[in-house]
Every structure is written in C-alpha cells, then in structure tokens.
CSV table of C-alpha atoms in Angstrom, one decimal:
chain,number,residue,atom,x,y,z
S,12,MET,CA,-20.4,15.0,-162.1
S,13,LYS,CA,-17.2,16.8,-161.7
S,14,THR,CA,-15.6,16.8,-158.3
S,15,ILE,CA,-14.0,20.0,-156.8
S,16,PRO,CA,-11.2,18.7,-154.7
S,17,PHE,CA,-10.5,20.1,-151.2
S,18,ALA,CA,-6.8,20.5,-152.2
S,19,ASP,CA,-4.8,19.8,-155.4
S,20,PHE,CA,-1.0,20.1,-155.7
S,21,THR,CA,-1.1,19.6,-159.5
S,22,PRO,CA,-1.4,23.3,-160.7
S,23,LEU,CA,1.7,24.4,-158.9
S,24,HIS,CA,3.6,21.1,-159.4
S,25,ASP,CA,3.0,21.2,-163.1
S,26,GLU,CA,4.5,24.8,-163.3
S,27,ILE,CA,7.6,23.9,-161.4
S,28,LYS,CA,8.1,20.3,-162.5
S,29,GLN,CA,11.2,20.8,-164.6
S,30,GLU,CA,12.9,22.8,-161.8
S,31,ILE,CA,12.1,20.1,-159.3
S,32,PHE,CA,13.4,17.4,-161.6
S,33,GLN,CA,16.6,19.3,-162.2
S,34,GLU,CA,17.2,19.7,-158.5
S,35,PHE,CA,16.6,16.0,-157.9
S,36,GLU,CA,19.0,15.0,-160.7
S,37,ALA,CA,21.7,17.4,-159.5
S,38,ILE,CA,21.5,15.9,-155.9
S,39,TYR,CA,21.3,12.4,-157.2
S,40,ASN,CA,24.4,12.8,-159.3
S,41,LYS,CA,26.3,14.6,-156.5
S,42,GLY,CA,25.5,11.8,-154.1
S,43,TRP,CA,25.4,14.0,-151.0
S,44,PHE,CA,22.0,13.7,-149.2
S,45,ILE,CA,22.4,14.9,-145.6
S,46,ASN,CA,23.6,18.3,-144.3
S,47,GLY,CA,24.8,19.6,-147.6
S,48,SER,CA,24.8,23.0,-149.4
S,49,LYS,CA,21.1,22.9,-150.3
S,50,VAL,CA,20.1,22.7,-146.6
S,51,GLU,CA,22.3,25.6,-145.8
S,52,GLU,CA,20.9,27.6,-148.8
S,53,PHE,CA,17.3,27.0,-147.8
S,54,GLU,CA,18.0,27.9,-144.1
S,55,ASN,CA,19.5,31.2,-145.2
S,56,ASN,CA,16.7,31.9,-147.7
S,57,PHE,CA,13.9,31.1,-145.3
S,58,ALA,CA,15.4,33.0,-142.4
S,59,LYS,CA,15.7,36.0,-144.7
S,60,TYR,CA,12.1,35.5,-145.9
S,61,CYS,CA,10.9,35.5,-142.3
S,62,ASN,CA,13.0,38.6,-141.5
S,63,ALA,CA,14.9,36.5,-138.9
S,64,LYS,CA,18.6,35.8,-138.3
S,65,TYR,CA,18.6,32.1,-138.0
S,66,CYS,CA,16.8,29.0,-139.4
S,67,VAL,CA,17.6,25.4,-138.5
S,68,GLY,CA,16.0,22.7,-140.7
S,69,CYS,CA,14.6,19.7,-139.0
S,70,GLY,CA,12.4,16.6,-139.7
S,71,ASN,CA,8.9,18.0,-139.3
S,72,GLY,CA,6.8,20.7,-137.6
S,73,LEU,CA,6.2,18.6,-134.4
S,74,GLU,CA,9.9,18.1,-134.0
S,75,ALA,CA,10.5,21.8,-134.6
S,76,LEU,CA,8.3,22.7,-131.6
S,77,GLU,CA,9.9,20.0,-129.5
S,78,LEU,CA,13.4,21.2,-130.4
S,79,ILE,CA,12.5,24.8,-129.3
S,80,LEU,CA,11.1,23.6,-126.0
S,81,ARG,CA,14.2,21.5,-125.4
S,82,GLY,CA,16.4,24.3,-126.5
S,83,TYR,CA,14.8,26.5,-123.7
S,84,ASP,CA,15.3,23.6,-121.2
S,85,ILE,CA,11.5,23.2,-120.7
S,86,LYS,CA,11.1,19.9,-119.1
S,87,GLU,CA,9.1,17.6,-116.8
S,88,LYS,CA,6.3,19.4,-114.7
S,89,ASP,CA,6.9,22.7,-116.4
S,90,GLU,CA,3.7,24.3,-117.8
S,91,VAL,CA,3.2,25.6,-121.3
S,92,ILE,CA,0.1,27.6,-122.3
S,93,VAL,CA,-1.5,26.7,-125.7
S,94,CYS,CA,-4.9,27.2,-127.4
S,95,ALA,CA,-7.5,24.5,-126.8
S,96,HIS,CA,-8.4,24.6,-130.5
S,97,THR,CA,-5.5,23.5,-132.6
S,98,PHE,CA,-4.0,20.4,-134.3
S,99,ILE,CA,-2.8,18.0,-131.6
S,100,ALA,CA,0.9,18.5,-132.5
S,101,SER,CA,0.8,21.8,-130.6
S,102,ALA,CA,0.2,19.9,-127.4
S,103,LEU,CA,2.2,16.7,-128.3
S,104,ALA,CA,5.4,18.7,-128.4
S,105,ILE,CA,4.8,19.9,-124.9
S,106,SER,CA,4.0,16.4,-123.7
S,107,LYS,CA,7.1,15.0,-125.5
S,108,VAL,CA,9.4,17.0,-123.3
S,109,GLY,CA,7.5,16.0,-120.2
S,110,ALA,CA,5.9,19.4,-119.6
S,111,VAL,CA,2.2,20.0,-119.1
S,112,PRO,CA,-0.1,21.7,-121.7
S,113,ILE,CA,-2.3,24.3,-120.1
S,114,PHE,CA,-5.2,25.1,-122.5
S,115,VAL,CA,-6.9,28.5,-123.0
S,116,GLU,CA,-10.0,29.1,-125.1
S,117,PRO,CA,-10.0,30.4,-128.6
S,118,THR,CA,-12.2,33.4,-129.6
S,119,ILE,CA,-15.4,32.3,-131.3
S,120,ASP,CA,-14.8,34.6,-134.3
S,121,THR,CA,-11.1,34.2,-135.2
S,122,TYR,CA,-10.6,30.6,-133.8
S,123,LEU,CA,-7.3,31.8,-132.4
S,124,MET,CA,-6.0,31.9,-128.8
S,125,ASN,CA,-7.9,34.4,-126.6
S,126,ALA,CA,-5.0,36.4,-125.3
S,127,LYS,CA,-7.2,37.9,-122.6
S,128,GLN,CA,-7.4,34.5,-120.9
S,129,ILE,CA,-3.6,33.8,-120.7
S,130,GLU,CA,-2.8,35.6,-117.5
S,131,GLU,CA,-5.3,33.7,-115.4
S,132,LYS,CA,-3.6,30.5,-116.4
S,133,ILE,CA,-0.1,31.5,-115.4
S,134,THR,CA,1.5,29.8,-112.3
S,135,GLU,CA,5.0,29.6,-110.9
S,136,LYS,CA,5.4,26.5,-113.2
S,137,THR,CA,4.6,28.4,-116.4
S,138,LYS,CA,7.6,28.6,-118.8
S,139,ALA,CA,6.2,29.5,-122.2
S,140,ILE,CA,3.3,30.4,-124.4
S,141,ILE,CA,2.8,28.7,-127.7
S,142,ALA,CA,0.9,31.1,-130.0
S,143,VAL,CA,-0.7,29.0,-132.8
S,144,HIS,CA,-1.2,30.9,-136.1
S,145,LEU,CA,-4.1,28.7,-137.0
S,146,TYR,CA,-5.5,28.4,-140.6
S,147,GLY,CA,-3.1,31.1,-141.8
S,148,GLN,CA,-4.1,33.9,-139.4
S,149,THR,CA,-1.9,35.4,-136.8
S,150,CYS,CA,-2.5,35.6,-133.0
S,151,ASP,CA,-2.4,39.0,-131.4
S,152,MET,CA,1.3,39.0,-130.8
S,153,ASP,CA,1.8,42.4,-129.2
S,154,VAL,CA,-0.5,41.4,-126.4
S,155,ILE,CA,1.0,37.9,-126.0
S,156,ASN,CA,4.6,39.3,-126.1
S,157,GLU,CA,3.7,41.9,-123.4
S,158,ILE,CA,2.4,39.0,-121.2
S,159,GLY,CA,5.6,37.0,-121.9
S,160,LYS,CA,7.8,39.9,-121.0
S,161,LYS,CA,5.8,40.7,-117.8
S,162,TYR,CA,6.1,37.1,-116.5
S,163,ASN,CA,9.5,36.2,-118.1
S,164,LEU,CA,7.9,33.6,-120.4
S,165,LYS,CA,9.2,32.4,-123.8
S,166,VAL,CA,6.8,33.2,-126.6
S,167,ILE,CA,6.9,30.5,-129.3
S,168,GLU,CA,5.1,30.8,-132.6
S,169,ASP,CA,3.5,27.7,-134.0
S,170,ALA,CA,3.6,28.9,-137.6
S,171,ALA,CA,3.0,25.6,-139.2
S,172,GLN,CA,0.0,26.9,-141.1
S,173,ALA,CA,1.1,30.5,-141.7
S,174,HIS,CA,4.1,30.8,-144.0
S,175,GLY,CA,4.2,34.4,-145.1
S,176,ALA,CA,1.3,35.7,-143.0
S,177,LEU,CA,1.6,39.3,-141.7
S,178,TYR,CA,0.8,40.7,-138.3
S,179,LYS,CA,0.8,44.5,-138.4
S,180,GLY,CA,2.9,44.3,-141.5
S,181,ARG,CA,5.5,41.9,-140.0
S,182,LYS,CA,6.0,38.3,-141.1
S,183,VAL,CA,5.4,35.4,-138.8
S,184,GLY,CA,8.6,33.7,-137.8
S,185,SER,CA,10.1,36.8,-136.1
S,186,LEU,CA,7.2,37.9,-133.9
S,187,GLY,CA,8.2,35.9,-130.7
S,188,ASN,CA,11.3,34.3,-129.3
S,189,ALA,CA,11.2,31.4,-131.7
S,190,SER,CA,9.0,29.9,-134.4
S,191,ALA,CA,8.2,26.4,-135.5
S,192,PHE,CA,7.3,25.7,-139.2
S,193,SER,CA,6.0,22.6,-140.8
S,194,PHE,CA,6.6,21.9,-144.5
S,195,TYR,CA,4.2,19.0,-144.8
S,196,PRO,CA,3.1,18.7,-148.4
S,197,GLY,CA,-0.3,20.4,-147.8
S,198,LYS,CA,1.2,23.5,-146.2
S,199,ASN,CA,1.4,26.9,-148.1
S,200,LEU,CA,5.1,26.1,-148.4
S,201,GLY,CA,5.2,22.3,-148.7
S,202,ALA,CA,7.9,19.8,-149.3
S,203,LEU,CA,7.4,16.6,-151.2
S,204,GLY,CA,7.5,14.7,-147.9
S,205,ASP,CA,8.0,15.6,-144.3
S,206,ALA,CA,10.1,18.6,-143.3
S,207,GLY,CA,10.2,21.4,-140.7
S,208,ALA,CA,12.3,24.3,-139.4
S,209,VAL,CA,13.0,26.4,-136.3
S,210,VAL,CA,13.3,30.1,-137.0
S,211,THR,CA,14.7,32.6,-134.4
S,212,ASN,CA,16.7,35.8,-133.8
S,213,GLU,CA,18.5,34.1,-130.9
S,214,LYS,CA,21.9,32.7,-131.8
S,215,GLU,CA,22.2,30.7,-128.6
S,216,LEU,CA,18.9,28.9,-129.2
S,217,ALA,CA,19.7,28.3,-132.9
S,218,LEU,CA,23.0,26.6,-131.9
S,219,LYS,CA,21.3,24.6,-129.2
S,220,VAL,CA,18.5,23.4,-131.5
S,221,ARG,CA,21.1,22.4,-134.1
S,222,GLU,CA,23.1,20.5,-131.5
S,223,ILE,CA,20.0,18.7,-130.1
S,224,ALA,CA,18.7,17.8,-133.6
S,225,ASN,CA,22.1,16.3,-134.6
S,226,TYR,CA,22.4,13.6,-131.9
S,227,GLY,CA,23.5,16.2,-129.3
S,228,SER,CA,26.7,16.8,-131.3
S,229,THR,CA,28.4,19.7,-133.0
S,230,GLU,CA,31.5,17.7,-133.8
S,231,LYS,CA,31.2,14.2,-135.3
S,232,TYR,CA,31.3,11.5,-132.7
S,233,HIS,CA,31.5,14.0,-129.9
S,234,HIS,CA,28.1,14.1,-128.1
S,235,ILE,CA,27.6,16.8,-125.5
S,236,ILE,CA,24.0,16.0,-124.6
S,237,LYS,CA,21.5,13.2,-125.3
S,238,GLY,CA,20.1,14.6,-128.5
S,239,THR,CA,17.9,13.2,-131.3
S,240,ASN,CA,18.0,12.9,-135.0
S,241,SER,CA,15.8,15.5,-136.7
S,242,ARG,CA,17.4,16.8,-139.8
S,243,LEU,CA,16.1,18.4,-143.0
S,244,ASP,CA,17.1,16.2,-146.0
S,245,GLU,CA,19.1,17.7,-148.7
S,246,ILE,CA,16.5,16.7,-151.4
S,247,GLN,CA,13.6,18.2,-149.5
S,248,ALA,CA,15.6,21.4,-148.9
S,249,SER,CA,16.3,21.7,-152.6
S,250,PHE,CA,12.6,21.3,-153.4
S,251,LEU,CA,11.7,23.9,-150.7
S,252,ASN,CA,14.2,26.3,-152.3
S,253,VAL,CA,12.3,26.1,-155.6
S,254,LYS,CA,8.9,26.4,-153.9
S,255,LEU,CA,9.9,29.3,-151.8
S,256,LYS,CA,10.4,31.4,-154.9
S,257,TYR,CA,6.7,30.9,-155.6
S,258,LEU,CA,5.3,31.3,-152.1
S,259,ASP,CA,4.2,35.0,-152.4
S,260,LYS,CA,2.6,34.2,-155.7
S,261,THR,CA,0.6,31.2,-154.4
S,262,ASN,CA,-0.3,33.0,-151.2
S,263,ALA,CA,-1.7,35.9,-153.3
S,264,TYR,CA,-3.8,33.4,-155.2
S,265,ARG,CA,-5.2,32.0,-151.9
S,266,LYS,CA,-6.0,35.6,-150.8
S,267,ASP,CA,-7.9,36.1,-154.0
S,268,VAL,CA,-9.9,32.9,-153.5
S,269,ALA,CA,-10.7,34.0,-149.9
S,270,THR,CA,-11.8,37.4,-151.0
S,271,ARG,CA,-14.2,35.8,-153.5
S,272,TYR,CA,-15.6,33.5,-150.8
S,273,ARG,CA,-15.9,36.4,-148.3
S,274,ASN,CA,-17.6,38.7,-150.8
S,275,GLY,CA,-19.8,36.0,-152.5
S,276,ILE,CA,-21.1,33.8,-149.7
S,277,ASN,CA,-24.2,35.3,-148.2
S,278,ASN,CA,-26.3,32.8,-146.2
S,279,PRO,CA,-27.6,33.3,-142.7
S,280,ASN,CA,-26.9,29.7,-141.9
S,281,ILE,CA,-23.2,30.1,-142.5
S,282,ILE,CA,-20.7,32.0,-140.3
S,283,MET,CA,-17.8,33.3,-142.1
S,284,PRO,CA,-14.2,33.6,-140.7
S,285,PHE,CA,-13.4,36.9,-139.1
S,286,VAL,CA,-10.2,38.8,-139.8
S,287,GLU,CA,-8.8,41.4,-137.3
S,288,ASN,CA,-7.6,44.6,-138.9
S,289,TYR,CA,-4.0,43.8,-137.8
S,290,ASN,CA,-4.0,40.5,-139.7
S,291,GLU,CA,-3.1,39.7,-143.3
S,292,PRO,CA,-3.8,36.0,-143.5
S,293,VAL,CA,-2.4,33.6,-146.1
S,294,TRP,CA,-5.5,31.3,-145.9
S,295,HIS,CA,-3.9,27.9,-145.4
S,296,LEU,CA,-7.5,26.9,-144.7
S,297,PHE,CA,-10.8,28.7,-145.3
S,298,VAL,CA,-13.0,27.6,-142.4
S,299,ILE,CA,-16.7,28.4,-142.1
S,300,ARG,CA,-19.1,27.4,-139.3
S,301,THR,CA,-22.7,26.3,-139.4
S,302,PRO,CA,-24.9,24.7,-136.7
S,303,LYS,CA,-25.7,21.6,-138.8
S,304,ARG,CA,-22.2,21.1,-140.0
S,305,ASP,CA,-22.6,17.4,-141.0
S,306,LEU,CA,-25.7,18.2,-143.0
S,307,LEU,CA,-23.8,20.9,-144.9
S,308,GLN,CA,-20.9,18.6,-145.5
S,309,SER,CA,-23.2,15.9,-146.9
S,310,TYR,CA,-25.0,18.5,-149.1
S,311,LEU,CA,-21.7,19.7,-150.6
S,312,LYS,CA,-20.5,16.2,-151.1
S,313,GLU,CA,-23.6,15.5,-153.2
S,314,LYS,CA,-22.7,18.4,-155.4
S,315,GLY,CA,-19.2,17.1,-155.8
S,316,ILE,CA,-17.5,19.6,-153.5
S,317,GLN,CA,-15.0,18.1,-151.1
S,318,THR,CA,-14.6,19.5,-147.6
S,319,VAL,CA,-12.6,18.6,-144.5
S,320,ILE,CA,-13.3,19.1,-140.8
S,321,HIS,CA,-10.4,20.8,-138.9
S,322,TYR,CA,-10.7,19.6,-136.2
S,323,PRO,CA,-13.6,17.4,-135.1
S,324,ILE,CA,-12.4,16.4,-131.6
S,325,PRO,CA,-10.7,19.0,-129.4
S,326,ILE,CA,-7.4,17.9,-127.8
S,327,HIS,CA,-8.9,17.8,-124.3
S,328,LYS,CA,-11.5,15.3,-125.5
S,329,GLN,CA,-9.0,13.0,-127.3
S,330,LYS,CA,-8.3,9.6,-125.8
S,331,ALA,CA,-4.6,10.4,-125.9
S,332,TYR,CA,-5.3,13.2,-123.4
S,333,ASP,CA,-7.9,11.3,-121.2
S,334,GLU,CA,-6.6,13.1,-118.1
S,335,TYR,CA,-8.1,16.2,-119.6
S,336,ASN,CA,-11.4,14.6,-120.7
S,337,THR,CA,-13.4,16.1,-117.8
S,338,LEU,CA,-12.4,19.6,-118.6
S,339,CYS,CA,-14.8,21.9,-120.4
S,340,PHE,CA,-13.8,24.4,-123.1
S,341,PRO,CA,-17.1,25.4,-124.5
S,342,ILE,CA,-15.8,27.7,-127.3
S,343,ALA,CA,-13.3,25.1,-128.5
S,344,GLU,CA,-16.0,22.5,-128.5
S,345,GLU,CA,-18.4,24.8,-130.3
S,346,ILE,CA,-15.9,25.4,-133.1
S,347,ALA,CA,-15.1,21.6,-133.3
S,348,ASN,CA,-18.8,20.9,-133.7
S,349,THR,CA,-19.6,23.5,-136.3
S,350,CYS,CA,-16.4,24.1,-138.4
S,351,LEU,CA,-16.0,23.1,-142.0
S,352,SER,CA,-13.1,23.8,-144.4
S,353,LEU,CA,-13.8,24.7,-148.0
S,354,PRO,CA,-11.7,24.0,-151.0
S,355,MET,CA,-8.6,26.3,-150.9
S,356,TYR,CA,-5.5,25.9,-153.0
S,357,TYR,CA,-3.4,27.6,-155.7
S,358,GLY,CA,-5.0,26.9,-159.1
S,359,LEU,CA,-8.7,26.6,-157.9
S,360,LYS,CA,-10.5,27.7,-161.0
S,361,GLU,CA,-12.8,30.8,-161.2
S,362,GLU,CA,-15.8,28.7,-162.2
S,363,GLU,CA,-15.1,26.3,-159.4
S,364,ILE,CA,-15.0,29.1,-156.8
S,365,ASP,CA,-18.3,30.4,-158.3
S,366,PHE,CA,-19.9,26.9,-158.0
S,367,VAL,CA,-18.9,26.6,-154.4
S,368,ILE,CA,-20.3,30.1,-153.6
S,369,GLU,CA,-23.6,29.3,-155.4
S,370,ALA,CA,-24.0,25.9,-153.7
S,371,LEU,CA,-23.5,27.6,-150.2
S,372,ASN,CA,-25.9,30.4,-151.0
S,373,GLN,CA,-28.5,27.9,-152.0
S,374,TYR,CA,-28.1,25.8,-148.9
S,375,LYS,CA,-31.2,25.8,-146.7
S,376,GLY,CA,-29.8,24.4,-143.5
C-alpha cells in the first residue's frame, strides 16, 4: 500500500538541487560563514518581499520573538497577550524575557486569536500583543492594531507559519510594529536547518535587535549590553535566497491543494477550516476538526494517509506551564481535542489529493 506523506520536501528540493549545491560550493570555497554578503542579501530580499524596511536574520523563530520583546525592553512582570491556541514557542518567548503570557481564546472557526477578547485582558502591566498567524492565516490586524494604538501596546506578528500570507491585500511582516519569522525546514519558506528573522519598519528596533543578537555589540569586542548569540548562518541565508525565488510558486500550489480539499471534502462528521473574506492564506497547514479525531486519524493511517495533530495539548495544560493548569479555555481545548492536519505540501499529486478527499468522504465517524 502506498503511503501519502504528511509532508515531503523532495519535489521542491529536486527542482532546486543544482542551485543549492552551487550556493554551498561557493560559500565553502569562499570560507566566510558568519555575517557575510549572503546574509545581507537575504535580509534585503526578504524585507522587500514583506514590504518592510528592515530584516535582521537570527537563529530561529523562537529567538526572533524573544529578540523583539527584548528590543522593546519588555521584561520581568510585564504582561504580553497571546492566543491560547498556538505552538508553545509563542509563549516561551514571553517567558524567556521574564514577562507573563496572558492567554485569550481563539475563535472556533478560524482557530486564530479572538480579537474581541483582548481588551478585557489588558491591565496596567500589559506591554504588547502577539498576533499569531497560525496555519498560514492572518489575524484581524486592523482590530488588533486599533487596540494597540488605544492602549499604547506593541503589536507583534508571529508569522512563523505565514510567509507570504495576505491580509486585505497586504503581506504579513509589515502589519504590526514588528514580525517574527521561522525558517524551520517544514515552513513555507524553509531553510535546511534552523533559521529565523525579525522584520520591521522601525529602524531603532532593527538596530537594537541586531545588537542584542550579536553579543550586545555593534563593534567587535565592544559590548554595550548583555546580549546573546542568535545569528543567521551564511549558508542558510544562501539557501533561503534560492528558496525565496520559488515561494510565491509553492504558496500558489498549496492554495490549489486547499481549494481542492475545500471543494471536494463533503462529510457532516468533518468541520472544514473557515477563511475570513479579508484573508488570503498560504496554507502552511490544512487543519480540519472532527469529534472523534483519534478514530479518524487511525482510519486514515490504515489507508496510508499520514496526518499530524497541531496541537494536542494547549499551552495552559502543559507541564511546563503548570501554574496555568487550573485555567480553563474551552475553545482552545475543544480545538486541541478535535483538530487534525491533512497532507499539505508543494508537489502533492492530483491523484493523492483525490484519494485523501475520497477517504474523508467515505469516513463514517
């Protein structure tokens, strides 16, 4: 029985293999691996792609969020509002600077932060809102920015899963004060290892982030603050430069797969992802919901269809956040108990998409 993988890098990597190898050989021969011309080139290219002025490469997406928070001097006992349904990195960055994550519910249909609940969570300690563009869809940024402006809060986009997504025709990365991107290999724009970036239109923040990420230094061996080491490698930057040229193409492919799923899956036991009319998702993940999720996952596995659960345990129920374990976020918990991610990647074949659709339509629940 043939297996349909949940994700597969091979189709794209086969297409760009020679370009990637040429980049590696050039850097290998040059012998310059940190803070070189390829990093600068990618930073300029990606800032332009996001319609932003500045991009600062860093080690990964978690560190990108942490660098933004540190750049805004968000620290111990400050509060940062974030959605209760997201990958744990969105909260870990807050914790890493000593601040306190304050959770709000997602909406049951989009799985994104419910902007209507933000104001009731704001206190005199609140410093920022992290809007997580989960699964490749964008939060309602106009509403969130209005709240940020009203209460003098920084609005930070966690765009780790949304490279190229559009909100009212505008790309993520320039919709708030600053944005954090991850280039983990499985992302829509993925490196061949860990990598990340901070994107912003604020020159002062970009300079501060670069200083913090480079040991607190702008001049070698002169350290102004206690910084850290979070830099984008020259090799990964060169790979990302290659892949960035193909991002719109691969995102368009994902959109076609999502359209096929949305038009073809018709089963009363399956709840499809909802897309607001202001949203043009890039479908990092295609997440359905069903009351008997584990049963459906087992059923699909028997048919050779791989799926993944994003995310089975809400952050406030994680052992790492045991101080939150008594809190109740019923919508986040409902999503965690019912969500299932279907195969979604560039190169998923037409007959494979049809097979997934047929299997889901035949599912009895």
